[in-house]
């Protein structure tokens, strides 16, 4: 079986972000900043590093700030230039003309539905999916690591990470087959299995490379866990028909859709920085003492 090269990535950003209220009442969750960069920019940079050429956002109402972030900011740029200020912090954010592509998910019916909303732009090509609220820190990044294996094996890939056994009911969980280093054959994937029933502790933290046939399954969606149209359920139907592998990320995960995870991300990334790291470290030490 031969597979087309991966050129496109879908970023579902149409969720309501209810766990992060009140911050997300009028502002997209994906614009929350970790230190000085919005989550969506980390996600787009992860895709570009992996060689992705076309960025596709699935958005909804109230997400205008996301579009502006990747556009020209004429007044800001003109003023900064006139004042001789460095443009380094905003250089390179603006994408090439015609990109990103924005499609609308009129109602937040679930991740599977959000992905399906990009079907016409994805067309007959494999595509990546990146959930921006899951911040993945690695060198190289998660998607670049996974693309390397995709180029070797083709088919479908689901990003994976180990979680403590008592947390498996919160995530999509992989039933693993043969394991070869970080690559695991996927026998099944179940969204939020009931406590005590998970087949492993390998969860799926929002990174995928899928073949376009998954869109045909999503043409006839079923309502799954939480009353939502789940991507996991659609992928599960492809397993056995096409190669499916899990790839265990070599790096650190921060669940920035969750308040504790978001604060941890800010602390970890601030401590790792040369400019503000020392000041933050000293302050944190003082607090803990
Ligand atoms: P979440 O499950 O975190 O949902 O979605 P959410 O609405 O963003 O946040 P909470 O749970 O209410 O706090 C995971 C990803 O899928 C997108 C979200 O934007 C997020 O990036 N999503 C989810 C959609 O685009 N559409 C949906 O219908 C659901």
GROMACS .gro file of C-alpha atoms and ligand atoms in nm:
model
  318
    1UNK     CA    1   0.000   0.000   0.000
    2UNK     CA    2   0.152   0.336  -0.097
    3UNK     CA    3   0.061   0.661   0.073
    4UNK     CA    4   0.065   1.023  -0.038
    5UNK     CA    5   0.298   1.266   0.139
    6UNK     CA    6   0.156   1.465   0.430
    7UNK     CA    7   0.099   1.833   0.344
    8UNK     CA    8  -0.205   1.944   0.542
    9UNK     CA    9  -0.287   1.991   0.909
   10UNK     CA   10  -0.626   2.055   1.067
   11UNK     CA   11  -0.649   2.253   1.391
   12UNK     CA   12  -0.991   2.214   1.555
   13UNK     CA   13  -1.044   2.538   1.747
   14UNK     CA   14  -1.423   2.564   1.762
   15UNK     CA   15  -1.472   2.426   2.114
   16UNK     CA   16  -1.633   2.639   2.385
   17UNK     CA   17  -1.356   2.602   2.642
   18UNK     CA   18  -1.602   2.579   2.931
   19UNK     CA   19  -1.338   2.444   3.170
   20UNK     CA   20  -1.152   2.769   3.136
   21UNK     CA   21  -1.433   3.015   3.209
   22UNK     CA   22  -1.439   3.306   3.268
   23UNK     CA   23  -1.118   3.355   3.063
   24UNK     CA   24  -1.278   3.197   2.756
   25UNK     CA   25  -1.609   3.383   2.765
   26UNK     CA   26  -1.507   3.634   2.497
   27UNK     CA   27  -1.162   3.502   2.403
   28UNK     CA   28  -1.073   3.176   2.227
   29UNK     CA   29  -0.908   2.920   2.456
   30UNK     CA   30  -0.639   2.876   2.191
   31UNK     CA   31  -0.532   3.240   2.237
   32UNK     CA   32  -0.438   3.182   2.602
   33UNK     CA   33  -0.070   3.255   2.631
   34UNK     CA   34   0.200   3.036   2.774
   35UNK     CA   35   0.460   3.294   2.880
   36UNK     CA   36   0.431   3.523   2.575
   37UNK     CA   37   0.295   3.307   2.294
   38UNK     CA   38  -0.064   3.191   2.235
   39UNK     CA   39  -0.129   2.817   2.238
   40UNK     CA   40  -0.229   2.822   1.871
   41UNK     CA   41   0.111   2.957   1.771
   42UNK     CA   42   0.293   2.675   1.949
   43UNK     CA   43   0.068   2.431   1.760
   44UNK     CA   44   0.122   2.594   1.419
   45UNK     CA   45   0.498   2.605   1.475
   46UNK     CA   46   0.490   2.235   1.563
   47UNK     CA   47   0.319   2.163   1.229
   48UNK     CA   48   0.551   2.381   1.022
   49UNK     CA   49   0.855   2.218   1.184
   50UNK     CA   50   0.714   1.883   1.068
   51UNK     CA   51   0.699   2.004   0.705
   52UNK     CA   52   0.325   2.079   0.691
   53UNK     CA   53   0.242   2.323   0.410
   54UNK     CA   54  -0.127   2.397   0.454
   55UNK     CA   55  -0.278   2.509   0.783
   56UNK     CA   56  -0.654   2.456   0.821
   57UNK     CA   57  -0.840   2.602   1.120
   58UNK     CA   58  -1.186   2.477   1.211
   59UNK     CA   59  -1.330   2.779   1.390
   60UNK     CA   60  -1.658   2.904   1.527
   61UNK     CA   61  -1.816   3.226   1.647
   62UNK     CA   62  -1.600   3.451   1.862
   63UNK     CA   63  -1.271   3.319   1.727
   64UNK     CA   64  -1.174   3.632   1.528
   65UNK     CA   65  -0.864   3.696   1.741
   66UNK     CA   66  -0.716   3.373   1.603
   67UNK     CA   67  -0.748   3.496   1.246
   68UNK     CA   68  -0.598   3.834   1.332
   69UNK     CA   69  -0.303   3.672   1.507
   70UNK     CA   70  -0.179   3.515   1.182
   71UNK     CA   71  -0.251   3.823   0.970
   72UNK     CA   72  -0.069   4.152   0.910
   73UNK     CA   73  -0.110   4.395   1.200
   74UNK     CA   74  -0.066   4.708   0.996
   75UNK     CA   75  -0.080   4.975   1.269
   76UNK     CA   76   0.140   4.778   1.506
   77UNK     CA   77   0.402   4.698   1.245
   78UNK     CA   78   0.410   5.052   1.101
   79UNK     CA   79   0.443   5.206   1.447
   80UNK     CA   80   0.712   4.964   1.556
   81UNK     CA   81   0.906   5.026   1.237
   82UNK     CA   82   0.875   5.403   1.273
   83UNK     CA   83   1.005   5.381   1.629
   84UNK     CA   84   1.294   5.154   1.529
   85UNK     CA   85   1.172   4.868   1.751
   86UNK     CA   86   1.280   4.510   1.689
   87UNK     CA   87   1.024   4.304   1.497
   88UNK     CA   88   1.175   3.973   1.609
   89UNK     CA   89   0.880   3.882   1.833
   90UNK     CA   90   0.628   3.901   1.550
   91UNK     CA   91   0.843   3.813   1.252
   92UNK     CA   92   0.740   3.487   1.092
   93UNK     CA   93   0.393   3.460   1.253
   94UNK     CA   94   0.215   3.585   0.943
   95UNK     CA   95   0.153   3.293   0.705
   96UNK     CA   96   0.192   3.295   0.329
   97UNK     CA   97  -0.091   3.453   0.124
   98UNK     CA   98  -0.400   3.232   0.119
   99UNK     CA   99  -0.304   3.053   0.438
  100UNK     CA  100  -0.434   2.962   0.690
  101UNK     CA  101  -0.762   2.833   0.551
  102UNK     CA  102  -1.061   2.881   0.785
  103UNK     CA  103  -1.369   2.664   0.786
  104UNK     CA  104  -1.660   2.697   1.026
  105UNK     CA  105  -1.808   2.443   1.258
  106UNK     CA  106  -2.145   2.605   1.314
  107UNK     CA  107  -2.221   2.402   1.628
  108UNK     CA  108  -1.965   2.242   1.861
  109UNK     CA  109  -2.091   1.886   1.816
  110UNK     CA  110  -1.761   1.721   1.900
  111UNK     CA  111  -1.407   1.669   1.774
  112UNK     CA  112  -1.511   1.419   1.505
  113UNK     CA  113  -1.760   1.670   1.367
  114UNK     CA  114  -1.502   1.951   1.379
  115UNK     CA  115  -1.254   1.743   1.176
  116UNK     CA  116  -1.527   1.649   0.926
  117UNK     CA  117  -1.597   2.021   0.869
  118UNK     CA  118  -1.253   2.037   0.697
  119UNK     CA  119  -1.336   1.754   0.451
  120UNK     CA  120  -1.352   1.968   0.136
  121UNK     CA  121  -1.015   2.132   0.208
  122UNK     CA  122  -0.849   1.803   0.306
  123UNK     CA  123  -0.980   1.633  -0.010
  124UNK     CA  124  -0.818   1.305  -0.103
  125UNK     CA  125  -0.496   1.349   0.097
  126UNK     CA  126  -0.364   1.231   0.430
  127UNK     CA  127  -0.378   1.502   0.696
  128UNK     CA  128  -0.250   1.576   1.041
  129UNK     CA  129  -0.465   1.691   1.332
  130UNK     CA  130  -0.324   1.897   1.616
  131UNK     CA  131  -0.526   1.997   1.924
  132UNK     CA  132  -0.370   2.326   2.032
  133UNK     CA  133  -0.480   2.306   2.396
  134UNK     CA  134  -0.245   2.008   2.438
  135UNK     CA  135   0.096   2.177   2.447
  136UNK     CA  136   0.372   1.932   2.357
  137UNK     CA  137   0.727   2.032   2.429
  138UNK     CA  138   0.999   1.827   2.261
  139UNK     CA  139   1.300   1.860   2.034
  140UNK     CA  140   1.206   1.776   1.767
  141UNK     CA  141   0.837   1.842   1.830
  142UNK     CA  142   0.567   1.576   1.854
  143UNK     CA  143   0.445   1.608   1.494
  144UNK     CA  144   0.798   1.602   1.350
  145UNK     CA  145   0.872   1.283   1.547
  146UNK     CA  146   0.551   1.121   1.424
  147UNK     CA  147   0.598   1.229   1.059
  148UNK     CA  148   0.936   1.054   1.059
  149UNK     CA  149   0.761   0.725   1.139
  150UNK     CA  150   0.480   0.800   0.893
  151UNK     CA  151   0.739   0.837   0.616
  152UNK     CA  152   0.868   0.491   0.708
  153UNK     CA  153   0.538   0.305   0.760
  154UNK     CA  154   0.256   0.511   0.604
  155UNK     CA  155  -0.103   0.448   0.708
  156UNK     CA  156  -0.257   0.613   1.011
  157UNK     CA  157  -0.083   0.732   1.325
  158UNK     CA  158  -0.220   0.828   1.665
  159UNK     CA  159   0.002   1.016   1.906
  160UNK     CA  160   0.030   0.833   2.237
  161UNK     CA  161   0.149   0.897   2.591
  162UNK     CA  162   0.146   0.691   2.907
  163UNK     CA  163  -0.077   0.810   3.190
  164UNK     CA  164  -0.131   0.666   3.541
  165UNK     CA  165  -0.383   0.377   3.532
  166UNK     CA  166  -0.631   0.567   3.751
  167UNK     CA  167  -0.662   0.845   3.487
  168UNK     CA  168  -0.748   0.631   3.184
  169UNK     CA  169  -1.123   0.702   3.206
  170UNK     CA  170  -1.057   1.064   3.104
  171UNK     CA  171  -0.897   0.992   2.765
  172UNK     CA  172  -0.902   0.797   2.439
  173UNK     CA  173  -0.713   0.475   2.518
  174UNK     CA  174  -0.523   0.249   2.277
  175UNK     CA  175  -0.536  -0.131   2.278
  176UNK     CA  176  -0.176  -0.206   2.181
  177UNK     CA  177  -0.050  -0.488   1.961
  178UNK     CA  178   0.313  -0.546   1.868
  179UNK     CA  179   0.550  -0.284   2.007
  180UNK     CA  180   0.865  -0.164   1.827
  181UNK     CA  181   1.037   0.107   2.030
  182UNK     CA  182   0.807   0.408   2.034
  183UNK     CA  183   0.582   0.264   1.762
  184UNK     CA  184   0.290   0.046   1.870
  185UNK     CA  185   0.046  -0.141   1.653
  186UNK     CA  186  -0.306  -0.019   1.737
  187UNK     CA  187  -0.567  -0.295   1.771
  188UNK     CA  188  -0.846  -0.072   1.900
  189UNK     CA  189  -0.907   0.270   2.047
  190UNK     CA  190  -1.180   0.350   2.297
  191UNK     CA  191  -1.292   0.697   2.408
  192UNK     CA  192  -1.309   0.739   2.788
  193UNK     CA  193  -1.335   0.371   2.890
  194UNK     CA  194  -1.517   0.311   3.220
  195UNK     CA  195  -1.289   0.285   3.524
  196UNK     CA  196  -1.112  -0.050   3.543
  197UNK     CA  197  -1.184  -0.145   3.180
  198UNK     CA  198  -0.896   0.028   2.996
  199UNK     CA  199  -0.685  -0.203   2.776
  200UNK     CA  200  -0.365  -0.006   2.852
  201UNK     CA  201  -0.244   0.321   2.996
  202UNK     CA  202  -0.161   0.462   2.649
  203UNK     CA  203  -0.375   0.771   2.599
  204UNK     CA  204  -0.419   0.978   2.282
  205UNK     CA  205  -0.318   1.339   2.352
  206UNK     CA  206  -0.441   1.514   2.039
  207UNK     CA  207  -0.191   1.438   1.764
  208UNK     CA  208  -0.297   1.235   1.460
  209UNK     CA  209  -0.199   1.156   1.100
  210UNK     CA  210  -0.500   1.010   0.923
  211UNK     CA  211  -0.585   0.889   0.576
  212UNK     CA  212  -0.878   1.070   0.408
  213UNK     CA  213  -1.107   0.765   0.431
  214UNK     CA  214  -1.184   0.866   0.790
  215UNK     CA  215  -1.391   1.152   0.642
  216UNK     CA  216  -1.617   0.900   0.466
  217UNK     CA  217  -1.684   0.735   0.801
  218UNK     CA  218  -1.761   1.075   0.954
  219UNK     CA  219  -2.014   1.135   0.673
  220UNK     CA  220  -2.242   0.910   0.880
  221UNK     CA  221  -2.153   1.011   1.234
  222UNK     CA  222  -2.257   0.836   1.551
  223UNK     CA  223  -2.296   1.013   1.882
  224UNK     CA  224  -2.046   0.876   2.131
  225UNK     CA  225  -1.905   0.951   2.477
  226UNK     CA  226  -2.035   1.274   2.632
  227UNK     CA  227  -2.308   1.303   2.363
  228UNK     CA  228  -2.043   1.422   2.114
  229UNK     CA  229  -1.940   1.301   1.767
  230UNK     CA  230  -1.606   1.147   1.859
  231UNK     CA  231  -1.307   1.123   1.627
  232UNK     CA  232  -1.203   0.814   1.823
  233UNK     CA  233  -1.518   0.625   1.715
  234UNK     CA  234  -1.454   0.703   1.347
  235UNK     CA  235  -1.088   0.599   1.371
  236UNK     CA  236  -1.191   0.277   1.543
  237UNK     CA  237  -1.384   0.179   1.229
  238UNK     CA  238  -1.072   0.214   1.011
  239UNK     CA  239  -0.857  -0.011   1.231
  240UNK     CA  240  -0.816  -0.349   1.062
  241UNK     CA  241  -0.888  -0.197   0.720
  242UNK     CA  242  -0.577   0.024   0.708
  243UNK     CA  243  -0.245   0.018   0.897
  244UNK     CA  244  -0.279   0.197   1.233
  245UNK     CA  245   0.008   0.277   1.464
  246UNK     CA  246   0.051   0.464   1.789
  247UNK     CA  247   0.359   0.678   1.839
  248UNK     CA  248   0.470   0.748   2.196
  249UNK     CA  249   0.597   1.104   2.223
  250UNK     CA  250   0.948   1.170   2.348
  251UNK     CA  251   0.884   1.495   2.535
  252UNK     CA  252   0.663   1.672   2.784
  253UNK     CA  253   0.285   1.721   2.772
  254UNK     CA  254   0.091   2.006   2.927
  255UNK     CA  255  -0.289   1.986   2.918
  256UNK     CA  256  -0.359   2.356   2.877
  257UNK     CA  257  -0.735   2.300   2.852
  258UNK     CA  258  -0.713   2.236   3.226
  259UNK     CA  259  -0.626   2.513   3.473
  260UNK     CA  260  -0.360   2.320   3.664
  261UNK     CA  261  -0.194   2.200   3.342
  262UNK     CA  262  -0.195   2.554   3.207
  263UNK     CA  263  -0.026   2.698   3.516
  264UNK     CA  264   0.231   2.415   3.505
  265UNK     CA  265   0.308   2.494   3.139
  266UNK     CA  266   0.365   2.860   3.219
  267UNK     CA  267   0.592   2.776   3.509
  268UNK     CA  268   0.794   2.513   3.322
  269UNK     CA  269   0.842   2.722   3.009
  270UNK     CA  270   0.922   3.036   3.209
  271UNK     CA  271   1.185   2.850   3.413
  272UNK     CA  272   1.343   2.718   3.092
  273UNK     CA  273   1.393   3.068   2.948
  274UNK     CA  274   1.722   3.252   2.968
  275UNK     CA  275   1.563   3.597   2.997
  276UNK     CA  276   1.302   3.548   3.272
  277UNK     CA  277   1.400   3.204   3.408
  278UNK     CA  278   1.632   3.325   3.687
  279UNK     CA  279   1.381   3.581   3.822
  280UNK     CA  280   1.094   3.330   3.815
  281UNK     CA  281   1.309   3.065   3.985
  282UNK     CA  282   1.402   3.298   4.266
  283UNK     CA  283   1.040   3.404   4.316
  284UNK     CA  284   0.914   3.043   4.313
  285UNK     CA  285   1.178   2.941   4.565
  286UNK     CA  286   1.069   3.220   4.795
  287UNK     CA  287   0.701   3.120   4.763
  288UNK     CA  288   0.771   2.754   4.836
  289UNK     CA  289   0.983   2.837   5.139
  290LIG     P1  290  -1.219   1.989   2.434
  290LIG     O1  291  -1.268   1.854   2.463
  290LIG     O2  292  -1.107   2.042   2.516
  290LIG     O3  293  -1.344   2.086   2.441
  290LIG     O4  294  -1.182   1.994   2.281
  290LIG     P2  295  -1.350   2.243   2.454
  290LIG     O5  296  -1.488   2.287   2.417
  290LIG     O6  297  -1.239   2.310   2.379
  290LIG     O7  298  -1.322   2.271   2.608
  290LIG     P3  299  -1.410   2.240   2.741
  290LIG     O8  300  -1.401   2.091   2.761
  290LIG     O9  301  -1.548   2.291   2.720
  290LIG    O10  302  -1.336   2.317   2.846
  290LIG     C1  303  -1.058   1.951   2.229
  290LIG     C2  304  -1.027   2.029   2.104
  290LIG    O11  305  -1.127   2.008   2.005
  290LIG     C3  306  -1.185   2.130   1.965
  290LIG     C4  307  -1.156   2.229   2.076
  290LIG    O12  308  -1.151   2.362   2.027
  290LIG     C5  309  -1.021   2.180   2.127
  290LIG    O13  310  -0.913   2.230   2.048
  290LIG     N1  311  -1.330   2.109   1.944
  290LIG     C6  312  -1.402   2.036   2.033
  290LIG     C7  313  -1.391   2.163   1.833
  290LIG    O14  314  -1.326   2.231   1.750
  290LIG     N2  315  -1.524   2.141   1.816
  290LIG     C8  316  -1.598   2.068   1.902
  290LIG    O15  317  -1.719   2.051   1.879
  290LIG     C9  318  -1.534   2.014   2.015
   0.00000   0.00000   0.00000
